[in-house]
Coordinates of C-alpha atoms and ligand atoms in Angstrom, one line a residue:
M1 CA -24.7 19.2 33.9
Q2 CA -24.8 17.7 30.5
L3 CA -23.0 14.8 29.5
C4 CA -22.1 13.7 25.7
I5 CA -24.5 16.4 24.2
T6 CA -23.7 19.8 22.8
S7 CA -23.9 21.8 25.4
L8 CA -23.2 25.8 25.6
W9 CA -20.0 24.7 27.0
F10 CA -19.5 24.6 23.4
L11 CA -20.7 27.7 22.6
A12 CA -19.0 29.6 24.4
A13 CA -15.3 28.6 23.6
F14 CA -16.1 28.8 20.0
I15 CA -16.8 33.1 20.8
V16 CA -14.4 33.4 22.9
N17 CA -11.9 32.3 20.2
A18 CA -13.7 34.7 17.0
D19 CA -10.7 37.0 16.9
N20 CA -8.1 34.2 17.1
V21 CA -7.5 34.4 12.9
Q22 CA -6.2 31.5 11.5
F23 CA -4.9 30.7 8.9
E24 CA -6.4 29.9 6.1
D25 CA -8.3 26.3 7.0
Y26 CA -5.3 23.7 6.7
E27 CA -8.0 21.0 8.5
S28 CA -10.5 21.5 5.4
N29 CA -8.1 20.7 3.3
F30 CA -6.3 17.4 5.1
F31 CA -7.6 14.0 3.3
F32 CA -6.5 12.3 6.2
K33 CA -7.9 8.3 4.1
E34 CA -5.1 9.5 1.5
H35 CA -1.8 9.6 5.2
L36 CA -3.2 5.7 6.4
G37 CA 0.1 4.2 5.1
T38 CA -0.6 0.7 3.6
L39 CA -4.3 0.6 5.2
S40 CA -5.4 3.4 3.2
P41 CA -7.8 3.3 1.4
Y42 CA -7.8 3.2 -2.6
H43 CA -5.8 7.1 -3.9
E44 CA -4.0 8.3 -6.9
P45 CA -1.4 10.1 -5.6
Y46 CA 0.3 13.2 -5.6
F47 CA 3.2 13.5 -8.9
D48 CA 4.5 16.2 -11.3
G49 CA 0.9 15.6 -12.7
L50 CA 1.8 13.6 -16.5
D51 CA -0.5 13.5 -18.0
S52 CA -1.5 9.7 -18.4
A53 CA -2.9 9.9 -22.0
F54 CA -1.5 7.7 -24.0
P55 CA 1.2 9.8 -26.4
E56 CA -0.1 11.4 -29.0
T57 CA 2.2 9.3 -31.5
C58 CA 2.9 5.9 -29.8
E59 CA 0.9 3.2 -30.2
I60 CA 0.4 0.6 -26.9
Q61 CA 2.1 -2.7 -27.5
Q62 CA 2.5 -4.1 -23.3
V63 CA 1.1 -3.2 -19.6
H64 CA 1.6 -4.8 -16.8
L65 CA 0.3 -5.2 -13.6
L66 CA 1.8 -5.6 -10.5
Q67 CA -1.0 -5.8 -8.5
R68 CA -2.0 -5.5 -4.2
H69 CA -5.0 -7.2 -3.3
G70 CA -8.2 -4.7 -2.3
S71 CA -8.9 -3.2 1.6
R72 CA -9.0 -5.6 4.5
N73 CA -10.4 -6.8 7.1
P74 CA -7.4 -6.6 9.8
T75 CA -4.3 -10.3 9.8
G76 CA -5.6 -12.1 12.0
D77 CA -2.1 -13.5 13.9
V78 CA 0.3 -15.6 15.1
T79 CA 0.1 -14.6 18.3
A80 CA -2.8 -12.2 19.9
T81 CA -0.7 -9.6 21.0
D82 CA 0.0 -7.7 17.4
V83 CA -2.6 -4.6 18.6
Y84 CA -3.0 -4.3 14.7
S85 CA -4.1 -8.0 15.0
S86 CA -8.0 -9.3 14.5
Q87 CA -8.1 -10.6 17.3
Y88 CA -6.4 -8.1 19.5
L89 CA -8.7 -5.0 18.3
N90 CA -11.4 -7.7 19.1
N91 CA -10.8 -7.0 23.2
F92 CA -9.7 -4.3 22.4
Q93 CA -13.6 -3.6 21.5
E94 CA -15.2 -5.4 23.6
K95 CA -12.9 -3.6 26.7
L96 CA -14.4 -0.4 25.0
L97 CA -17.6 -1.5 25.6
N98 CA -17.9 -2.5 28.4
G99 CA -16.2 -1.2 29.9
S100 CA -12.7 -2.1 31.1
I101 CA -11.1 0.8 29.3
P102 CA -13.4 3.4 30.7
V103 CA -14.1 5.8 28.5
N104 CA -16.1 9.4 30.8
F105 CA -19.2 10.0 29.2
S106 CA -19.1 12.7 32.3
Y107 CA -16.2 14.2 30.4
P108 CA -17.5 17.7 28.6
E109 CA -17.6 17.3 24.9
N110 CA -15.8 13.7 25.7
P111 CA -15.7 13.2 21.5
L112 CA -15.2 9.5 22.1
C113 CA -19.0 10.0 23.6
F114 CA -20.2 7.9 20.5
I115 CA -18.6 4.8 22.5
K116 CA -22.6 4.6 23.6
Q117 CA -24.1 4.1 20.5
W118 CA -21.5 2.7 19.2
T119 CA -21.6 -0.7 17.9
P120 CA -18.5 -2.6 16.1
V121 CA -17.5 -3.7 12.6
I122 CA -14.0 -5.4 13.9
D123 CA -14.8 -9.1 13.8
A124 CA -11.9 -12.3 14.6
E125 CA -14.0 -14.0 12.6
N126 CA -13.8 -12.6 9.5
A127 CA -10.0 -11.9 9.9
D128 CA -8.0 -11.9 6.5
Q129 CA -10.6 -11.5 3.8
L130 CA -11.5 -8.5 1.6
S131 CA -14.0 -6.2 2.9
S132 CA -16.2 -4.7 0.3
R133 CA -14.5 -2.1 -0.4
G134 CA -12.0 -4.6 -1.0
R135 CA -14.0 -6.4 -3.9
L136 CA -15.9 -3.1 -5.4
E137 CA -12.0 -1.0 -5.4
L138 CA -10.5 -4.6 -7.2
F139 CA -14.0 -5.0 -9.6
D140 CA -13.9 -1.3 -10.6
L141 CA -9.7 -1.7 -11.0
G142 CA -10.5 -4.5 -13.9
R143 CA -12.0 -2.5 -15.7
Q144 CA -10.5 0.6 -15.7
L145 CA -7.7 -1.9 -16.9
Y146 CA -9.7 -3.6 -20.0
Q147 CA -11.4 0.0 -20.3
R148 CA -7.7 1.3 -21.1
Y149 CA -6.0 -1.7 -22.4
Y150 CA -8.7 -3.4 -24.9
K151 CA -6.7 -3.1 -28.0
L152 CA -3.9 -5.1 -26.8
F153 CA -7.3 -8.1 -25.3
D154 CA -6.4 -10.5 -28.1
S155 CA -5.3 -13.9 -27.0
Y156 CA -7.9 -15.7 -26.4
V157 CA -6.6 -17.3 -22.6
Y158 CA -4.6 -14.6 -19.5
D159 CA -2.4 -15.8 -17.3
I160 CA -3.7 -14.4 -14.0
N161 CA -0.6 -15.1 -11.7
T162 CA -1.3 -14.4 -8.5
A163 CA 1.0 -15.0 -4.5
E164 CA -1.2 -17.6 -3.4
Q165 CA -3.2 -15.9 0.0
E166 CA -6.7 -15.9 -0.4
R167 CA -7.2 -12.7 0.0
V168 CA -5.3 -11.9 -2.9
V169 CA -6.3 -14.1 -5.1
E170 CA -10.1 -13.6 -3.6
S171 CA -8.8 -9.9 -4.9
A172 CA -7.8 -11.2 -8.9
K173 CA -10.4 -12.8 -9.1
W174 CA -12.6 -9.5 -8.8
F175 CA -9.9 -8.1 -11.3
T176 CA -10.5 -10.9 -13.4
Y177 CA -14.5 -10.0 -13.4
G178 CA -14.7 -6.6 -13.1
L179 CA -12.0 -7.5 -17.2
F180 CA -14.2 -10.3 -18.2
G181 CA -17.9 -10.3 -16.9
D182 CA -19.0 -14.5 -16.4
K183 CA -16.1 -14.4 -19.7
M184 CA -13.7 -14.2 -16.9
Y185 CA -14.5 -18.6 -16.5
E186 CA -13.4 -19.7 -19.9
K187 CA -10.9 -16.6 -20.5
T188 CA -8.9 -17.1 -17.4
N189 CA -5.4 -19.4 -16.6
F190 CA -5.4 -19.4 -12.6
I191 CA -1.6 -19.1 -12.0
L192 CA -1.5 -20.0 -7.3
I193 CA 2.3 -19.6 -6.5
S194 CA 3.5 -20.2 -3.8
E195 CA 3.8 -17.8 -0.5
G196 CA 7.2 -20.2 0.8
K197 CA 10.3 -20.4 -0.1
A198 CA 9.0 -23.2 -3.1
A199 CA 8.4 -20.0 -5.5
G200 CA 12.3 -19.2 -5.7
A201 CA 12.4 -16.1 -8.7
N202 CA 8.6 -17.0 -9.1
S203 CA 7.1 -16.0 -6.3
L204 CA 5.5 -12.6 -6.3
S205 CA 6.3 -13.0 -2.5
M206 CA 10.4 -12.8 -2.5
Y207 CA 10.7 -11.3 1.2
N208 CA 9.7 -15.8 1.7
A209 CA 10.9 -17.1 -0.8
C210 CA 14.1 -15.3 0.1
P211 CA 15.4 -17.7 2.5
V212 CA 19.0 -15.5 3.7
F213 CA 16.8 -13.0 4.3
K214 CA 13.2 -15.0 5.2
D215 CA 15.8 -17.7 8.0
N216 CA 17.4 -14.7 9.5
N217 CA 14.4 -11.8 10.6
F218 CA 16.2 -9.5 8.6
H219 CA 13.6 -7.5 7.9
K220 CA 11.7 -8.1 11.9
N221 CA 14.3 -6.9 14.0
A222 CA 15.1 -3.5 11.1
T223 CA 11.4 -2.5 11.0
D224 CA 10.5 -3.1 15.1
A225 CA 14.6 -1.3 16.0
A226 CA 12.2 1.6 13.1
H227 CA 9.0 1.8 15.2
A228 CA 10.8 1.0 18.8
V229 CA 12.6 5.0 18.9
W230 CA 10.0 6.3 16.6
R231 CA 7.1 5.2 18.4
N232 CA 8.0 6.6 22.0
I233 CA 8.4 9.5 20.8
F234 CA 5.7 10.4 18.8
I235 CA 2.3 9.1 20.7
E236 CA 3.7 9.8 24.2
P237 CA 2.3 12.7 23.2
I238 CA -1.4 12.2 21.8
V239 CA -1.1 9.8 25.0
N240 CA -1.2 12.8 26.8
R241 CA -3.9 14.8 25.1
L242 CA -6.5 11.9 25.3
A243 CA -6.3 10.8 28.5
K244 CA -9.0 13.3 29.7
Y245 CA -11.5 11.4 28.3
F246 CA -11.3 8.5 30.4
D247 CA -11.7 7.7 34.5
S248 CA -8.3 8.5 36.0
S249 CA -8.0 5.8 37.6
Y250 CA -7.2 4.8 34.4
K251 CA -3.3 5.2 33.0
L252 CA -4.2 5.0 28.7
T253 CA -0.9 3.2 27.3
I254 CA 0.6 3.8 23.9
N255 CA -1.0 0.6 22.5
D256 CA -4.5 1.6 23.6
V257 CA -4.0 5.2 20.7
R258 CA -2.2 3.0 19.0
S259 CA -5.4 0.4 19.0
L260 CA -7.7 3.3 19.0
F261 CA -6.2 4.5 15.3
Y262 CA -6.5 1.3 13.9
I263 CA -9.7 0.8 14.5
C264 CA -10.4 3.7 12.4
E265 CA -8.4 3.2 9.7
Y266 CA -10.2 -0.3 9.7
E267 CA -13.9 1.3 9.8
I268 CA -12.9 2.6 6.9
A269 CA -11.4 -0.5 5.0
I270 CA -14.9 -2.1 6.4
K271 CA -17.6 0.4 6.2
D272 CA -16.4 3.6 5.0
H273 CA -16.7 5.9 7.3
S274 CA -15.1 6.3 11.2
D275 CA -16.4 8.0 14.6
F276 CA -12.7 6.8 16.1
C277 CA -10.7 8.6 13.3
S278 CA -12.3 12.5 13.8
I279 CA -10.4 12.0 17.8
F280 CA -7.1 12.2 16.0
T281 CA -4.9 15.1 14.3
P282 CA -4.0 16.0 11.2
S283 CA -0.5 16.4 12.5
E284 CA -1.5 12.7 14.4
F285 CA -2.0 10.9 10.9
L286 CA 1.3 12.3 9.4
N287 CA 3.3 10.8 12.5
F288 CA 1.3 7.4 12.0
E289 CA 1.7 7.4 8.7
Y290 CA 5.1 7.9 9.1
D291 CA 5.1 4.9 11.7
S292 CA 3.9 3.0 8.4
D293 CA 6.3 4.3 6.2
L294 CA 9.3 3.7 7.4
D295 CA 7.7 -0.2 8.3
Q296 CA 8.4 -0.4 4.6
A297 CA 11.2 1.3 4.2
Y298 CA 13.2 -0.3 6.5
G299 CA 11.2 -3.4 6.0
G300 CA 13.2 -4.4 2.5
G301 CA 12.1 -1.4 1.3
P302 CA 15.1 1.3 0.2
V303 CA 16.4 2.0 3.3
S304 CA 17.5 -1.9 3.9
E305 CA 20.0 -3.7 1.6
W306 CA 18.0 -6.1 -0.3
A307 CA 16.2 -4.0 -1.8
S308 CA 17.0 -5.0 -4.6
T309 CA 17.7 -8.0 -4.2
L310 CA 14.2 -8.2 -3.3
G311 CA 13.1 -6.3 -6.0
G312 CA 15.8 -7.7 -8.6
A313 CA 13.8 -10.9 -9.4
Y314 CA 9.9 -9.4 -11.2
I315 CA 12.6 -6.7 -13.0
N316 CA 14.2 -9.0 -14.7
N317 CA 11.8 -11.0 -15.7
L318 CA 9.6 -7.9 -16.6
A319 CA 12.8 -6.8 -18.8
D320 CA 12.7 -10.1 -20.7
S321 CA 8.8 -9.5 -21.4
L322 CA 9.7 -6.2 -22.7
R323 CA 13.2 -6.9 -24.7
N324 CA 10.6 -9.9 -26.7
V325 CA 8.2 -7.0 -27.9
T326 CA 11.6 -7.9 -30.9
N327 CA 10.6 -11.7 -31.0
P328 CA 7.9 -12.3 -33.2
D329 CA 7.5 -15.7 -31.4
F330 CA 6.7 -13.9 -28.4
D331 CA 2.8 -12.5 -28.6
R332 CA 1.6 -11.8 -24.9
K333 CA 1.0 -8.6 -24.9
V334 CA -1.4 -9.2 -21.1
F335 CA 0.9 -9.8 -18.1
L336 CA -1.2 -9.4 -14.7
A337 CA 0.1 -10.5 -11.3
F338 CA -0.8 -9.6 -8.0
T339 CA 0.8 -10.1 -4.5
H340 CA 0.7 -7.6 -0.9
D341 CA 2.0 -3.7 -0.7
S342 CA 5.7 -5.5 0.9
N343 CA 5.6 -7.2 -2.8
I344 CA 5.7 -3.7 -4.3
I345 CA 7.6 -1.5 -2.5
P346 CA 11.3 -3.0 -2.9
V347 CA 10.0 -3.7 -6.8
E348 CA 9.4 0.2 -6.4
A349 CA 12.9 0.6 -5.3
A350 CA 14.9 -1.4 -6.7
L351 CA 13.3 0.1 -10.5
G352 CA 15.1 3.3 -8.1
F353 CA 11.4 6.0 -7.2
F354 CA 12.8 6.2 -3.9
P355 CA 16.7 8.1 -3.9
D356 CA 16.0 10.3 -1.5
I357 CA 16.5 7.5 0.8
T358 CA 19.2 4.7 1.0
P359 CA 21.3 2.6 3.6
E360 CA 23.2 5.3 3.7
N361 CA 20.9 8.0 4.0
P362 CA 17.9 5.9 6.0
L363 CA 14.5 8.0 6.3
P364 CA 15.3 9.4 10.4
T365 CA 13.7 6.9 13.4
D366 CA 13.0 10.3 15.9
K367 CA 11.4 12.6 13.5
N368 CA 9.2 12.8 11.2
V369 CA 10.9 14.3 7.9
Y370 CA 7.7 15.9 5.9
T371 CA 9.3 15.5 2.5
Y372 CA 9.7 11.6 1.5
S373 CA 9.4 9.7 -1.6
Q374 CA 7.6 6.5 0.1
K375 CA 5.2 8.1 1.2
T376 CA 3.1 4.7 1.8
S377 CA -0.2 5.2 1.3
S378 CA 0.5 6.9 -2.3
F379 CA 2.3 4.1 -3.5
V380 CA 0.6 0.3 -1.8
P381 CA -2.7 1.9 -0.5
F382 CA -5.5 -1.0 -0.2
A383 CA -5.7 -2.1 -4.0
G384 CA -2.8 -0.2 -5.0
N385 CA -0.9 -0.5 -8.3
L386 CA 2.5 -0.3 -11.0
I387 CA 1.4 -1.2 -14.0
T388 CA 4.8 -0.5 -16.7
E389 CA 3.5 0.3 -20.7
L390 CA 5.0 -0.4 -23.7
F391 CA 4.3 1.8 -26.9
F392 CA 6.7 2.2 -30.1
C393 CA 6.3 5.1 -31.3
S394 CA 6.6 7.5 -35.0
D395 CA 10.4 7.5 -34.2
S396 CA 10.4 3.5 -34.7
K397 CA 11.0 3.0 -30.8
Y398 CA 10.1 1.2 -27.9
Y399 CA 8.9 3.6 -24.6
V400 CA 8.3 3.0 -21.8
R401 CA 6.0 5.4 -18.3
H402 CA 5.4 3.4 -15.3
L403 CA 2.0 4.4 -13.1
V404 CA 1.1 4.1 -9.6
N405 CA -2.4 4.0 -9.6
Q406 CA -3.0 5.0 -12.1
Q407 CA -0.7 8.5 -12.3
V408 CA 3.2 8.5 -14.6
Y409 CA 5.6 8.7 -12.3
P410 CA 7.9 10.8 -13.8
L411 CA 11.3 8.9 -14.7
I412 CA 14.1 11.0 -14.5
D413 CA 17.3 8.4 -14.6
C414 CA 16.9 7.8 -18.7
G415 CA 16.5 10.7 -21.6
Y416 CA 13.4 11.9 -22.6
G417 CA 10.1 9.6 -24.2
P418 CA 9.4 11.0 -27.8
S419 CA 7.3 14.4 -27.6
G420 CA 11.4 15.2 -26.4
T421 CA 11.0 17.0 -22.8
S422 CA 10.4 15.6 -19.5
D423 CA 7.4 13.4 -20.2
G424 CA 8.2 10.2 -17.5
L425 CA 8.5 7.8 -20.3
C426 CA 12.5 6.6 -21.8
E427 CA 13.7 5.0 -24.7
L428 CA 12.7 0.8 -24.7
Q429 CA 17.5 0.1 -24.4
A430 CA 18.0 3.3 -21.7
Y431 CA 15.6 2.4 -20.1
L432 CA 16.6 -1.0 -19.5
N433 CA 20.1 0.4 -19.2
S434 CA 20.6 3.1 -16.9
P435 CA 22.6 2.2 -13.9
I436 CA 19.5 2.4 -11.5
R437 CA 18.0 -0.2 -12.8
A438 CA 20.8 -2.6 -15.1
N439 CA 21.6 -5.2 -12.1
S440 CA 17.9 -6.1 -12.1
T441 CA 16.7 -5.9 -15.7
S442 CA 19.8 -7.5 -17.4
N443 CA 20.6 -9.9 -13.9
G444 CA 17.8 -9.9 -11.3
I445 CA 17.3 -13.1 -11.1
S446 CA 20.7 -14.3 -10.5
I447 CA 21.5 -11.9 -8.3
F448 CA 18.3 -12.9 -5.8
N449 CA 18.9 -17.1 -6.6
T450 CA 22.3 -16.4 -5.4
E451 CA 22.4 -13.7 -2.6
C452 CA 19.0 -15.4 -1.5
Q453 CA 20.6 -19.6 -1.6
A454 CA 17.1 -19.0 -3.5
R455 CA 15.0 -22.5 -4.0
P456 CA 16.8 -23.8 -8.3
T457 CA 13.7 -22.7 -10.6
N458 CA 13.6 -22.3 -14.1
V459 CA 11.7 -19.3 -14.1
T460 CA 7.8 -20.6 -15.9
I461 CA 6.0 -17.1 -15.2
Y462 CA 5.5 -14.0 -17.5
F463 CA 5.5 -10.9 -15.1
Ligands
LIG1 C1 -14.6 -6.7 28.7 O1 -13.8 -7.5 28.1 C2 -12.3 -7.5 27.8 C3 -12.2 -8.7 26.6 O2 -13.1 -9.4 25.9 C4 -12.4 -9.1 29.1 O3 -11.5 -10.1 28.8 C5 -13.0 -8.3 30.4 O4 -13.2 -9.0 31.1 C6 -14.2 -8.5 30.6 N1 -15.1 -6.9 31.4 C7 -16.1 -7.0 31.8 C8 -16.0 -6.7 33.1 O5 -16.3 -7.9 31.4
LIG2 C1 17.6 -10.5 14.8 O1 17.1 -10.0 16.0 C2 17.4 -10.9 17.0 C3 16.6 -11.0 19.2 O2 16.9 -10.1 18.8 C4 18.8 -12.0 17.0 O3 19.5 -12.9 17.9 C5 19.9 -11.3 15.6 O4 20.5 -11.8 15.8 C6 18.7 -10.6 15.2 N1 19.5 -10.6 13.7 C7 20.1 -10.0 12.4 C8 20.3 -10.8 11.5 O5 20.1 -8.9 13.3
LIG3 C1 -14.7 12.4 34.6 O1 -14.5 14.1 34.1 C2 -15.1 14.9 35.3 C3 -14.9 16.2 34.3 O2 -13.4 17.1 33.8 C4 -14.0 14.9 36.3 O3 -14.5 16.0 37.0 C5 -14.1 13.8 36.7 O4 -13.7 13.3 37.8 C6 -13.5 12.7 35.5 N1 -14.5 10.9 36.0 C7 -13.7 9.9 36.7 C8 -14.0 8.6 36.7 O5 -12.4 10.6 36.0
LIG4 C1 12.7 -13.2 -25.1 O1 14.2 -13.7 -24.9 C2 15.3 -13.5 -25.0 C3 16.4 -14.1 -25.7 O2 16.6 -12.9 -26.7 C4 14.9 -14.9 -24.6 O3 16.3 -15.6 -23.6 C5 14.1 -15.3 -23.2 O4 13.9 -15.6 -22.2 C6 12.5 -14.3 -24.1 N1 11.9 -14.1 -22.6 C7 10.4 -14.8 -22.3 C8 10.1 -13.8 -21.1 O5 10.3 -15.2 -23.3
LIG5 C1 25.8 -3.9 -10.3 O1 26.4 -5.7 -9.5 C2 27.4 -5.2 -9.2 C3 28.4 -5.7 -9.8 O2 27.5 -7.5 -8.5 C4 27.5 -4.2 -8.2 O3 29.1 -3.8 -8.8 C5 27.3 -2.5 -7.9 O4 27.6 -1.8 -7.5 C6 25.8 -3.3 -7.9 N1 25.3 -2.1 -8.3 C7 24.6 -1.0 -9.1 C8 23.6 -0.5 -9.3 O5 23.7 -1.7 -8.3
LIG6 C1 15.0 -26.8 -15.5 O1 14.1 -27.1 -17.1 C2 16.2 -28.0 -17.1 C3 15.3 -28.6 -18.6 O2 13.9 -28.4 -19.0 C4 15.4 -29.2 -16.0 O3 16.5 -30.6 -16.9 C5 15.9 -28.7 -14.7 O4 15.6 -29.9 -14.5 C6 14.9 -27.6 -14.5 N1 15.6 -27.6 -13.2 C7 15.0 -27.5 -12.2 C8 14.8 -26.4 -11.2 O5 12.9 -27.0 -12.3

């Protein structure tokens, strides 16, 4: 019998199926790397395809960046029982190699045959750290930001606001290298912002700076409940499909399948390729993507009652800087901030980016609805970012535009831009006063302080 090498069985099966004509090939158009949820490598989303060039009759006045760290290794954990943790995956890899999770290498055409020659790359020693791909993502984005907005870089020193976790700070450094090269040492002032309660409304880690949210476990309760339903639905069929590739004595589990999927995702994040990804089908990728989307949506995103409170402080601060464009004493033009995915989604929810998802109309946990706005793969992949641009145009008005991962997010709640058509821009006052975000733009900081019972702070950081 032929084991773990291409046998004629495959060819025979192919010939038998030859007159079973398929519809146009969906799989060849399916880019699974763009459906790995928050663990997707950086890529641009597919919105309405609006041109991201500066509007012809306008001059850029300000740019605001809210930037996620780059691709990373699995996180170190609190308990080592979290399937996504570095320790858990490290153990799982050892079990695949030492046979305590026994792959059936005698099964013909076993797609896991590669494990015989496989060298794992997830190493608990690298827990929490950026991967080399992550460093490259940030360097490249820094370089691109400078090229696009070079006219705004007329100061000497720039504040680099960053949540103080190591991988976020390192991401900010690579980005800054891309911006300024070796001059980064003289041209930057790094402001490391506490990830605990201390930062209050200055925070870039709003989950932790909001004691009422944090101390009541609102995030964990909501996401645990959502995952408990969805994972029991979508993973079971994958368990049943993959079980035959293991010895019949072994009972494959839901956590095993999740581990196989995480290894696929992290091998992509670390070395750009993974044979583990080839064991999953496009539909299975979409269902894992949904699992990641439920996490952010319920955790503090648009399903949560807390989204606009959590995101509002940043938006209030941003709005203050936008308004001050006419203030001759306010000469800042470039605003840079670095953080995590779960702090960007609440800001985007509070800006009104996910109108189809609300606490009253949540994403269902018992089925994948496929067409919904908050795809984490599109909004917060590794190195994901939200850019706010402020323009002054030939009609003597100011206009705002958002880019998500360098694509125009089409604002539709506050009129049109200077083209007079739906070009994704809004006049500044219309943007600030739209009912969707007016509470945040004018009172986001005080709402955050009150609802969160946040540590009182004077806001000293410009976003
Ligand atoms: C295989 O590796 C796992 C994880 O390190 C370990 O717990 C187990 O004892 C090992 N089994 C054998 C047979 O070596
Ligand atoms: C969160 O879940 C824990 C454990 O089930 C429970 O004790 C707590 O009351 C829940 N908190 C909220 C705010 O629902
Ligand atoms: C491995 O798969 C082959 C082919 O299906 C089967 O005959 C054999 O019993 C399996 N081995 C084990 C240990 O389950
Ligand atoms: C912007 O100007 C207002 C007054 O219009 C002032 O209260 C506020 O502190 C300024 N904001 C910033 C970020 O400087
Ligand atoms: C704005 O805040 C007011 C007062 O807290 C509240 O009644 C209203 O529902 C909020 N509007 C939105 C759109 O969140
Ligand atoms: C805020 O600033 C004022 C005026 O400088 C100062 O008196 C106050 O102590 C500051 N509050 C905090 C919480 O830092």
